[in-house]
mmCIF file of C-alpha atoms in Angstrom:
data_model
loop_
_atom_site.group_PDB
_atom_site.id
_atom_site.type_symbol
_atom_site.label_atom_id
_atom_site.label_comp_id
_atom_site.label_asym_id
_atom_site.label_seq_id
_atom_site.Cartn_x
_atom_site.Cartn_y
_atom_site.Cartn_z
ATOM 1 C CA MET A 28 20.041 7.363 -31.314
ATOM 2 C CA GLU A 29 17.375 10.681 -30.778
ATOM 3 C CA GLU A 30 19.142 14.199 -31.420
ATOM 4 C CA ALA A 31 18.212 16.623 -28.295
ATOM 5 C CA ASP A 32 17.132 20.190 -28.601
ATOM 6 C CA LEU A 33 20.202 21.711 -27.053
ATOM 7 C CA LYS A 34 18.410 25.079 -26.635
ATOM 8 C CA ALA A 35 15.095 23.705 -24.523
ATOM 9 C CA PRO A 36 15.465 24.399 -21.114
ATOM 10 C CA GLU A 37 13.526 20.781 -20.343
ATOM 11 C CA PHE A 38 16.711 19.191 -21.818
ATOM 12 C CA TRP A 39 19.387 21.043 -19.594
ATOM 13 C CA GLU A 40 16.857 20.145 -16.268
ATOM 14 C CA GLU A 41 17.526 16.064 -16.818
ATOM 15 C CA VAL A 42 21.188 16.369 -18.002
ATOM 16 C CA ASP A 43 23.867 17.008 -14.960
ATOM 17 C CA ARG A 44 26.964 15.588 -16.946
ATOM 18 C CA PHE A 45 27.813 15.025 -20.678
ATOM 19 C CA ARG A 46 30.919 14.365 -22.761
ATOM 20 C CA TYR A 47 32.200 17.397 -25.263
ATOM 21 C CA ARG A 48 34.248 16.128 -28.496
ATOM 22 C CA ASN A 49 36.653 18.416 -29.652
ATOM 23 C CA ARG A 50 35.714 18.542 -33.839
ATOM 24 C CA PHE A 51 39.625 19.118 -34.799
ATOM 25 C CA THR A 52 41.216 16.745 -32.516
ATOM 26 C CA SER A 53 38.433 14.136 -31.602
ATOM 27 C CA ASP A 54 39.727 14.765 -27.698
ATOM 28 C CA VAL A 55 37.014 13.976 -25.316
ATOM 29 C CA ALA A 56 36.375 15.974 -22.229
ATOM 30 C CA GLU A 57 34.610 13.803 -19.966
ATOM 31 C CA ASP A 58 34.222 16.153 -17.115
ATOM 32 C CA ALA A 59 32.462 18.599 -18.741
ATOM 33 C CA PHE A 60 29.392 20.047 -17.298
ATOM 34 C CA ALA A 61 26.748 22.733 -17.953
ATOM 35 C CA THR A 62 26.802 25.873 -15.913
ATOM 36 C CA ALA A 63 23.442 26.720 -13.269
ATOM 37 C CA ASP A 64 21.974 28.138 -16.098
ATOM 38 C CA PRO A 65 23.547 26.969 -19.150
ATOM 39 C CA LEU A 66 21.717 29.406 -22.175
ATOM 40 C CA ASN A 67 22.490 32.560 -21.901
ATOM 41 C CA GLU A 68 20.525 35.649 -23.621
ATOM 42 C CA THR A 69 22.174 34.981 -26.523
ATOM 43 C CA GLY A 70 21.686 31.387 -27.032
ATOM 44 C CA GLN A 71 24.798 30.303 -26.357
ATOM 45 C CA LEU A 72 25.474 27.582 -24.280
ATOM 46 C CA VAL A 73 28.195 28.119 -20.987
ATOM 47 C CA VAL A 74 30.065 25.151 -20.418
ATOM 48 C CA ARG A 75 32.881 24.345 -17.797
ATOM 49 C CA GLY A 76 35.298 21.462 -17.307
ATOM 50 C CA LEU A 77 36.536 21.173 -20.554
ATOM 51 C CA TYR A 78 39.878 19.762 -20.086
ATOM 52 C CA VAL A 79 41.934 17.747 -22.322
ATOM 53 C CA ASP A 80 45.216 16.354 -22.523
ATOM 54 C CA VAL A 81 47.644 18.438 -24.517
ATOM 55 C CA ARG A 82 49.935 16.938 -27.034
ATOM 56 C CA SER A 83 52.566 18.417 -29.548
ATOM 57 C CA PRO A 84 50.679 18.707 -33.082
ATOM 58 C CA ASN A 85 51.781 15.555 -35.140
ATOM 59 C CA CYS A 86 51.745 15.780 -39.033
ATOM 60 C CA VAL A 87 48.317 15.147 -39.872
ATOM 61 C CA ASP A 88 47.424 17.485 -37.052
ATOM 62 C CA ARG A 89 49.715 20.073 -39.273
ATOM 63 C CA TRP A 90 48.111 19.156 -42.103
ATOM 64 C CA ILE A 91 44.797 19.374 -41.080
ATOM 65 C CA ASN A 92 45.088 23.048 -39.480
ATOM 66 C CA TRP A 93 46.731 24.277 -42.464
ATOM 67 C CA ALA A 94 43.865 22.760 -44.803
ATOM 68 C CA LEU A 95 41.377 24.183 -42.641
ATOM 69 C CA GLY A 96 42.810 27.741 -43.126
ATOM 70 C CA GLY A 97 44.320 27.717 -39.600
ATOM 71 C CA GLU A 98 47.465 29.665 -38.300
ATOM 72 C CA LYS A 99 50.832 27.387 -38.158
ATOM 73 C CA ILE A 100 51.316 25.050 -35.289
#
């Protein structure tokens, strides 16, 4: 699989939909989409539709959160 340059405007001219995967939970937001001008002047990507199902954290979630130095959940 070829890596894409997400900061290249040409990339966003060809992409209409993509998937966002949460690094912590591995949940996927299937309906995520970039705004009309996804790259703002700071170089940050602006994305909408990052909706994922919410569930209660289990023991593994709590341990990972603790190991990463997160707040108590």
